[in-house]
Coordinates of C-alpha atoms in Angstrom, one line a residue:
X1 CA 43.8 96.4 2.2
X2 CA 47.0 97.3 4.3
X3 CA 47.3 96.2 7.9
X4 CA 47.9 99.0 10.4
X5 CA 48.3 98.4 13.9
X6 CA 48.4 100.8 17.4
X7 CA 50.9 100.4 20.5
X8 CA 51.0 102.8 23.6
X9 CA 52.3 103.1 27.2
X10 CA 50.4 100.8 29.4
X11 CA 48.6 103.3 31.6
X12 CA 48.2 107.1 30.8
X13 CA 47.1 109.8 33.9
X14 CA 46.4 113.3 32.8
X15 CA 45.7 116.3 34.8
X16 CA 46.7 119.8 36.2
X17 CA 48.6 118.6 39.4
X18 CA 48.7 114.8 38.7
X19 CA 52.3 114.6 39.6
X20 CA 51.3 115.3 43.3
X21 CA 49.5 112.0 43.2
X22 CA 52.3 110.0 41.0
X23 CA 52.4 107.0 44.4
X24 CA 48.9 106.2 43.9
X25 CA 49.3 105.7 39.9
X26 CA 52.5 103.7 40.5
X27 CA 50.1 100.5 40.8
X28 CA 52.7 97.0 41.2
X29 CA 55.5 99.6 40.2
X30 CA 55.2 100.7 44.1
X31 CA 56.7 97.5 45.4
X32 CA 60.3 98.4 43.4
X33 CA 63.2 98.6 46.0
X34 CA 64.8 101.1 44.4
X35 CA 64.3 103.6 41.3
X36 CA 66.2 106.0 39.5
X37 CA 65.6 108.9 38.3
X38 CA 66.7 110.2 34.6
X39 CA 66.4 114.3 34.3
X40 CA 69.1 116.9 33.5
X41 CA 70.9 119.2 35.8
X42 CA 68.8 122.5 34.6
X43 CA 65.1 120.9 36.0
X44 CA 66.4 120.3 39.3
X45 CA 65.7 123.6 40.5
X46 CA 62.0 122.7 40.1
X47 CA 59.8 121.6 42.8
X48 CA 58.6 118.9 41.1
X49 CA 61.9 117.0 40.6
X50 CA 62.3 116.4 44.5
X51 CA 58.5 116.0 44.8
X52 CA 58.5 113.1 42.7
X53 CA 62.0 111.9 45.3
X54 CA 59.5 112.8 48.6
X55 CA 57.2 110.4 47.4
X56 CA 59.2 107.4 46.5
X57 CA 61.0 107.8 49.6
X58 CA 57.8 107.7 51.4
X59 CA 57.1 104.3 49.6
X60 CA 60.1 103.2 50.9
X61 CA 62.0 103.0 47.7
X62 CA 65.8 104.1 47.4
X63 CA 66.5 106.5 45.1
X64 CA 69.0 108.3 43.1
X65 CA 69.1 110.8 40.4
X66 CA 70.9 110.5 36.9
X67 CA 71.6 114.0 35.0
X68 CA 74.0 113.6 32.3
X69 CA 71.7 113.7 29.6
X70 CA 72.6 115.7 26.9
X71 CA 69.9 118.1 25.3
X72 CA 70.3 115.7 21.9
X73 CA 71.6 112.9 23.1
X74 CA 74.3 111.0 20.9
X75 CA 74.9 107.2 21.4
X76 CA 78.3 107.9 23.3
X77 CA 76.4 110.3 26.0
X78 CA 74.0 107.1 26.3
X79 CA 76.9 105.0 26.0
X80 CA 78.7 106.8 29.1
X81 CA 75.4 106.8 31.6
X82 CA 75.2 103.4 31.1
X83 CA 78.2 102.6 31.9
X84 CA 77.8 104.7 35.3
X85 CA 74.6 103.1 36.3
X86 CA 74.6 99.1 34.8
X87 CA 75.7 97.2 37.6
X88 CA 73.3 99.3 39.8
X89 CA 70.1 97.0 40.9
X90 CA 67.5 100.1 40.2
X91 CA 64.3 98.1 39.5
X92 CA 62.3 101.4 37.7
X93 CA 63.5 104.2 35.8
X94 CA 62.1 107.4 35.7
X95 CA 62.4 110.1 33.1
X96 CA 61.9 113.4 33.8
X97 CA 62.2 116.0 31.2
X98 CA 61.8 117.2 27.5
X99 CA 61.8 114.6 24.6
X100 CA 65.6 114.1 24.9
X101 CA 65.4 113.2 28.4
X102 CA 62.4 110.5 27.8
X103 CA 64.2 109.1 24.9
X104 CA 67.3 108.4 26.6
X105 CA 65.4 106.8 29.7
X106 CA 64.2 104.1 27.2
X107 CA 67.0 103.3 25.4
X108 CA 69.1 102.9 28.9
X109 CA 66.3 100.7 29.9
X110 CA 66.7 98.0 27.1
X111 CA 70.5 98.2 27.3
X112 CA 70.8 97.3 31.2
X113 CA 68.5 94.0 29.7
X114 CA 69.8 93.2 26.2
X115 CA 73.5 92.6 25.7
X116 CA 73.9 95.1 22.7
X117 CA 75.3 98.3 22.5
X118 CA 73.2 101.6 21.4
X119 CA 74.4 101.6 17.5
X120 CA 73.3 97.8 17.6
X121 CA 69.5 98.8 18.2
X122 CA 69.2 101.2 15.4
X123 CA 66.6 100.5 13.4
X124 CA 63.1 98.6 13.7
X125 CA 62.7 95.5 16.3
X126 CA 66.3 95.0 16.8
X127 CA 65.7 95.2 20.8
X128 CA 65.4 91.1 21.9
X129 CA 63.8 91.5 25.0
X130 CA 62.1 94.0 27.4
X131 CA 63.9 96.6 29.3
X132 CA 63.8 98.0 33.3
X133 CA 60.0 99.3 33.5
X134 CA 59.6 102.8 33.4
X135 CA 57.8 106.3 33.7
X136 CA 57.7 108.5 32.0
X137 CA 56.7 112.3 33.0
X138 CA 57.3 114.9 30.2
X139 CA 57.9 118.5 31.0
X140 CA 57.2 119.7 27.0
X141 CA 54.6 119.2 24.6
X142 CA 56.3 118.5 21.9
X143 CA 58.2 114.8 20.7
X144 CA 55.1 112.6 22.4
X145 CA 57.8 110.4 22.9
X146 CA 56.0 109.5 26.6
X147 CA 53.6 107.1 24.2
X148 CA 55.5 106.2 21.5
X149 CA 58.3 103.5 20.9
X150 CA 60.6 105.3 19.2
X151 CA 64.1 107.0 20.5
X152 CA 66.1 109.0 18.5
X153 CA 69.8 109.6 18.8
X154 CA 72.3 111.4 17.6
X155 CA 75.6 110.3 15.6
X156 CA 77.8 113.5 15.5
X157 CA 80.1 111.0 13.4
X158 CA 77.7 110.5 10.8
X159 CA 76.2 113.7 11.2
X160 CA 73.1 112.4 11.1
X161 CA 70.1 111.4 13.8
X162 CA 68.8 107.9 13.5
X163 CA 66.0 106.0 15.3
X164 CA 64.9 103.0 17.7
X165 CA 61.4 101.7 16.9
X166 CA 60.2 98.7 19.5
X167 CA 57.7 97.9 21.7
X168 CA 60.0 97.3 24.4
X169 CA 60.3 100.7 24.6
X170 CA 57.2 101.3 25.7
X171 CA 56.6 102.7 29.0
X172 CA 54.4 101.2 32.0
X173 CA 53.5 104.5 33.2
X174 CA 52.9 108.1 32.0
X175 CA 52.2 110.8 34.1
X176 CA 50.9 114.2 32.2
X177 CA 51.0 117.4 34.4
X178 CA 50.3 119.7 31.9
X179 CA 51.5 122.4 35.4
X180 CA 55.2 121.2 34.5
X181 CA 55.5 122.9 31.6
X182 CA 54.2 126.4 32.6
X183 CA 57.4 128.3 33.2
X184 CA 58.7 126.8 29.6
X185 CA 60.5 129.5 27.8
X186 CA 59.2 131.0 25.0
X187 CA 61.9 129.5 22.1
X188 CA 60.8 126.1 23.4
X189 CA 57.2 126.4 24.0
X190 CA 56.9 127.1 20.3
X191 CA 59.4 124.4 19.1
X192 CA 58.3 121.8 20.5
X193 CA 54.6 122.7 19.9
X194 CA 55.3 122.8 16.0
X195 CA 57.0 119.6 16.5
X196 CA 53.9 118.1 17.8
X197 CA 51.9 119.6 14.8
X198 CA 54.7 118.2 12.2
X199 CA 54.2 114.6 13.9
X200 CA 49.9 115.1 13.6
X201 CA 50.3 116.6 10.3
X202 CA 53.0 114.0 8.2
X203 CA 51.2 110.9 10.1
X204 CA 47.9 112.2 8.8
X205 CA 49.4 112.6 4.9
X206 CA 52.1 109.7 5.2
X207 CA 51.2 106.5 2.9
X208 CA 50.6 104.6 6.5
X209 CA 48.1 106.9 6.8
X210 CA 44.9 104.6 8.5
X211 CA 41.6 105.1 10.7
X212 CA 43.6 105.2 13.7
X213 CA 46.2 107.2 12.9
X214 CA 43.8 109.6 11.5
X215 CA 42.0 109.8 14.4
X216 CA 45.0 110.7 17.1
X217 CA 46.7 113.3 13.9
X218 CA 43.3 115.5 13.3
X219 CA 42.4 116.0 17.1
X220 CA 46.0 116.5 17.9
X221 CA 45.9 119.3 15.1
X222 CA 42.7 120.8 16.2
X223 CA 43.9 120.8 19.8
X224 CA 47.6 122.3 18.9
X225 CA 46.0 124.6 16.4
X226 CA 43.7 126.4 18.8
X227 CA 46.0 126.7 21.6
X228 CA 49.9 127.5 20.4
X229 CA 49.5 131.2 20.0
X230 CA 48.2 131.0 23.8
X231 CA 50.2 129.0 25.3
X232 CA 53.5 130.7 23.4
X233 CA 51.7 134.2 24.4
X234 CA 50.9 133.8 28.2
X235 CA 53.1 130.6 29.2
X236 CA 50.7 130.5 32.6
X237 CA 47.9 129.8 30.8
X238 CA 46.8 125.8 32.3
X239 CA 44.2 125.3 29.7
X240 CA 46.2 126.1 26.7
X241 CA 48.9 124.4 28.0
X242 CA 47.1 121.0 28.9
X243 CA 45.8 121.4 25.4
X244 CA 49.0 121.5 24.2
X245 CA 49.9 118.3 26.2
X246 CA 47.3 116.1 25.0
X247 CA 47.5 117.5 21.7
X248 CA 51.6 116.4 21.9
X249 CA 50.5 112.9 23.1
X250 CA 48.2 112.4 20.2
X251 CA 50.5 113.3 17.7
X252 CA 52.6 110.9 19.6
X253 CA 50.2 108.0 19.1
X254 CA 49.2 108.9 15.2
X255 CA 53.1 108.8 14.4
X256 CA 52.9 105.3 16.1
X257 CA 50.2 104.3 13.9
X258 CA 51.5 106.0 10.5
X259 CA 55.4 107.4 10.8
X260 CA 56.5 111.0 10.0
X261 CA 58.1 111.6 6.7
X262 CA 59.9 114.0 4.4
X263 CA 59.9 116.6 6.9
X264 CA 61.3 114.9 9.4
X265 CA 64.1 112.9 7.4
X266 CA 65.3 116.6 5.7
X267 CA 65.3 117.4 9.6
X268 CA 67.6 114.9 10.9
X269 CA 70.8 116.1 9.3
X270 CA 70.0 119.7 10.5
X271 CA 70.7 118.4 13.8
X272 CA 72.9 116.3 13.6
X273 CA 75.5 118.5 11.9
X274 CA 74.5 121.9 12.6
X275 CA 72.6 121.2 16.2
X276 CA 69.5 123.1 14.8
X277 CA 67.0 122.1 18.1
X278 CA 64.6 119.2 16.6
X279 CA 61.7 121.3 16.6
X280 CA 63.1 124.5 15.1
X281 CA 64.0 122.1 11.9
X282 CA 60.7 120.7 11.5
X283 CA 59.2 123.7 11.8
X284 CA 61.1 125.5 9.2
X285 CA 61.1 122.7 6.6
X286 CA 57.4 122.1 7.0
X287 CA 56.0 124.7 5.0
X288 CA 58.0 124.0 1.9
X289 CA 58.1 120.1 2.0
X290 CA 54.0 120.9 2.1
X291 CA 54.5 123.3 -1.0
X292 CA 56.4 120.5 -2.6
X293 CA 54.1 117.4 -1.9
X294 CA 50.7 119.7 -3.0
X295 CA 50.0 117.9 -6.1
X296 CA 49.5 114.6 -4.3
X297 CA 48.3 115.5 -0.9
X298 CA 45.7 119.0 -1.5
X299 CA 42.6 116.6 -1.0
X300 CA 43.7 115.1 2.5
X301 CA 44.1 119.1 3.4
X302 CA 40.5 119.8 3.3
X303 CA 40.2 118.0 6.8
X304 CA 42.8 119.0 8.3
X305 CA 42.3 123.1 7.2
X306 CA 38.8 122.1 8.8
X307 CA 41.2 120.9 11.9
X308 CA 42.5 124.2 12.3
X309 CA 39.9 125.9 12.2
X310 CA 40.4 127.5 8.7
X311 CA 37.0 127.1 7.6
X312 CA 33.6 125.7 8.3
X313 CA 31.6 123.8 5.3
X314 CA 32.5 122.8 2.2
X315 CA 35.9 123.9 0.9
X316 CA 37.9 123.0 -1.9
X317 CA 41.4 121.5 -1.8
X318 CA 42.8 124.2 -3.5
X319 CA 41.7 127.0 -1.4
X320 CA 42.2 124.7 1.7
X321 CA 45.7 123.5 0.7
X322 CA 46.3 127.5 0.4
X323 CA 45.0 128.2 3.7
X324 CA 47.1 125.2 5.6
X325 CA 50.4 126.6 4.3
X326 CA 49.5 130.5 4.9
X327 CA 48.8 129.1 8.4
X328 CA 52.2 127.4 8.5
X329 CA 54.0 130.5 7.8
X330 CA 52.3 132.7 9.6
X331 CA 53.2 130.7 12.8
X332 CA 56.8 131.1 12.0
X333 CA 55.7 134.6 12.1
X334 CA 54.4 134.5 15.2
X335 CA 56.3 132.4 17.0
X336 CA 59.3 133.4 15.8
X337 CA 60.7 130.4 14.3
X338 CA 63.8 130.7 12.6
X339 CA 63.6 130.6 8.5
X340 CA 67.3 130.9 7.7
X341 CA 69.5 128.3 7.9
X342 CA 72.3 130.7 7.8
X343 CA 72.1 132.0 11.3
X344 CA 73.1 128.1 12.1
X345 CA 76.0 128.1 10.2
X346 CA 74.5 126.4 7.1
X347 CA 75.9 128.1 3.6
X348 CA 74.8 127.3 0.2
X349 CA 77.9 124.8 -0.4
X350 CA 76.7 122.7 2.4
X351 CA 73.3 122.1 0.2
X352 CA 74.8 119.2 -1.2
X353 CA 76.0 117.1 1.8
X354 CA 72.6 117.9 3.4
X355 CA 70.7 116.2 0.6
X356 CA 72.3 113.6 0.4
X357 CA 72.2 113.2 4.2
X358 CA 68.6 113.3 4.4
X359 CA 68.7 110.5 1.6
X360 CA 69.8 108.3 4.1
X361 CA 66.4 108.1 6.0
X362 CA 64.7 105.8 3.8
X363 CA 62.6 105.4 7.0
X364 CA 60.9 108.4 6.7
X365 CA 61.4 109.0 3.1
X366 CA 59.4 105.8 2.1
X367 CA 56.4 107.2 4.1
X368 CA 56.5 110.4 2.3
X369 CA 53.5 110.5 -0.4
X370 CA 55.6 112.0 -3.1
X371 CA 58.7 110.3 -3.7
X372 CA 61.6 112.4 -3.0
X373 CA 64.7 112.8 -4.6
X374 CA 67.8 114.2 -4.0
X375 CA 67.8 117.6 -5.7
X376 CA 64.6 117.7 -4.6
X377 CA 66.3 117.8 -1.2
X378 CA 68.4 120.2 -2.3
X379 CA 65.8 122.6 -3.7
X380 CA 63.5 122.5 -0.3
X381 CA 66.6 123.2 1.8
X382 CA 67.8 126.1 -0.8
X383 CA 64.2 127.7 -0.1
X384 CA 65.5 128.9 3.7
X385 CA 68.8 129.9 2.5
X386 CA 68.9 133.5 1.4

């Protein structure tokens, strides 16, 4: 039998209005002389940003407030906040913000500790020892990267997005207020929602695929499933959107456990050359790399058509399998999720570069449960070109 394992953040507090109490979660992290806080420019006309400020201050830590990130942050943007911040003694760092916001926060943590630069930590276990301690407070459901330890970042060179996976990028704190994420636009509410479900759905089908990660990937799908449409629909609706929340956390943890796949390698060159957001390109390429992988995965989408609330009782794999990806696409429907790649700029001579791009992410592409080749590639990214 394979061995699987499980890693999280050290502490997890969830709850409408659980940022209002963030000093009383803060446990040994109180006793930190001075913190700084990682967000971008945009959420700083939220309450929420200086409330988290009001209540470090009246713990008597010193505080300032780092905004540079970019929205997919590259290795030079990383790179360049570094730079402004390392010979600053800030004791806890404190991201605030989307997935690209969280990930940076981590990195910059192990780089004020390890004497490497960004491109040197790409990959698996290449960070040598732990990082600044952090919390982390996400303001989307989507990436789960609050609980995983994984960043991603972008090499506009390379034209490509590639990943950190350690455990030192694990945070000590996370702090879930599903009210942060209420005034989320539309566009975003459903991109990073679909990214959630991509990260539930490939961990659940990818060859790592174990008890745990099964576990995390089919209540995150059930949870994401039955509250998407409501929270895209009526952005002020709390219980959707804490649904949405836990259900991104989850997906978070079961793609700790088991790894994305195919999706999310063909992905990675979409943004990295073309600056398709993250969660627009998994949610276009989902439905087809699905189509494509059928043949090997219909039986493990009985459970998780059951997950969505397809059916009830026995089903076959053939009509489930059918009902998952009618799903799929009717959520691009309904959310209004791209399904051209032309509208980014992406033309039909481009095809090849793409392909052999997403080759690249042998990461990803080994989890897959269909091997993938390279016109294989070609053919899934042909299906959203007219």
């Amino acid at each position: 039998m394979n061995l699987y394992g499980f890693q999280t953040a050290r502490r997890i507090v969830s709850g409408c209005n659980s940022l209002q109490s963030l000093r009383d979660h803060l446990g040994p992290l109180a006793q930190a002389k001075s913190a700084l806080l990682i967000t971008q420019a945009s959420l700083l006309r939220f309450g929420f940003v200086q409330e988290i400020l009001d209540q470090l201050s009246g713990l008597g830590i010193e505080t300032d407030t780092l905004t540079d990130v970019l929205p997919e942050p590259t290795a030079a943007n990383i790179e360049e906040m570094h730079e402004k911040i390392r010979h600053r003694p800030f004791e806890l760092y404190i991201g605030v913000g989307g997935g690209s916001v969280l990930d940076a926060t981590k990195i910059l943590s192990v780089l004020k500790t390890n004497d490497k630069k960004v491109v040197d930590l790409l990959g698996t276990d290449l960070v040598d020892r732990p990082g600044v301690a952090t919390v982390l407070i996400p303001t989307t459901s989507g990436t789960g990267s609050e609980v995983t330890p994984n960043a991603i970042v972008t090499l506009p060179d390379e034209e490509l997005k590639i990943g950190i996976v350690s455990r030192y990028l694990l945070p000590e704190l996370v702090v879930m207020d599903p009210v942060l994420t209420r005034g989320l636009p539309k566009p975003i509410t459903a991109a990073t929602g679909m990214d959630a479900f991509t990260h539930s759905f490939e961990s659940f089908i990818s060859n790592k695929a174990n008890p745990i990660s099964d576990m995390f990937a089919l209540e995150s799908i059930r949870l994401i499933s039955r509250s998407i449409a409501a929270a895209y629909h009526d952005g002020a609706d709390l219980e959707a959107r804490e649904r949405m929340m836990i259900g991104s956390m989850y997906g978070g943890m079961a793609l700790t456990s088991a790894g994305t796949a195919a999706v999310h390698a063909l992905a990675y060159p979409l943004g990295g050359k073309y600056n398709i957001p993250h969660g627009v390109a998994n949610s276009m390429l989902l439905p087809h790399v699905t189509e494509f992988n059928l043949d090997v995965i219909s039986e493990r989408l009985v459970p998780v058509a059951e997950a969505m609330g397809l059916t009830r009782g026995e089903i076959g794999a053939e009509e489930a399998s059918r009902l998952v990806i009618d799903q799929l696409l009717a959520w691009t429907r309904e959310l209004d999720i791209p399904q051209n790649l032309e509208s980014y700029g992406v033309t039909p001579a481009d095809v090849p570069a793409l392909a052999e791009a997403a080759m690249k992410v042998t990461r990803l592409l080994n989890n897959n449960p269909k091997k993938v080749s390279e016109e294989d590639a070609a053919a899934i990214y042909r299906k959203l070109l007219p």
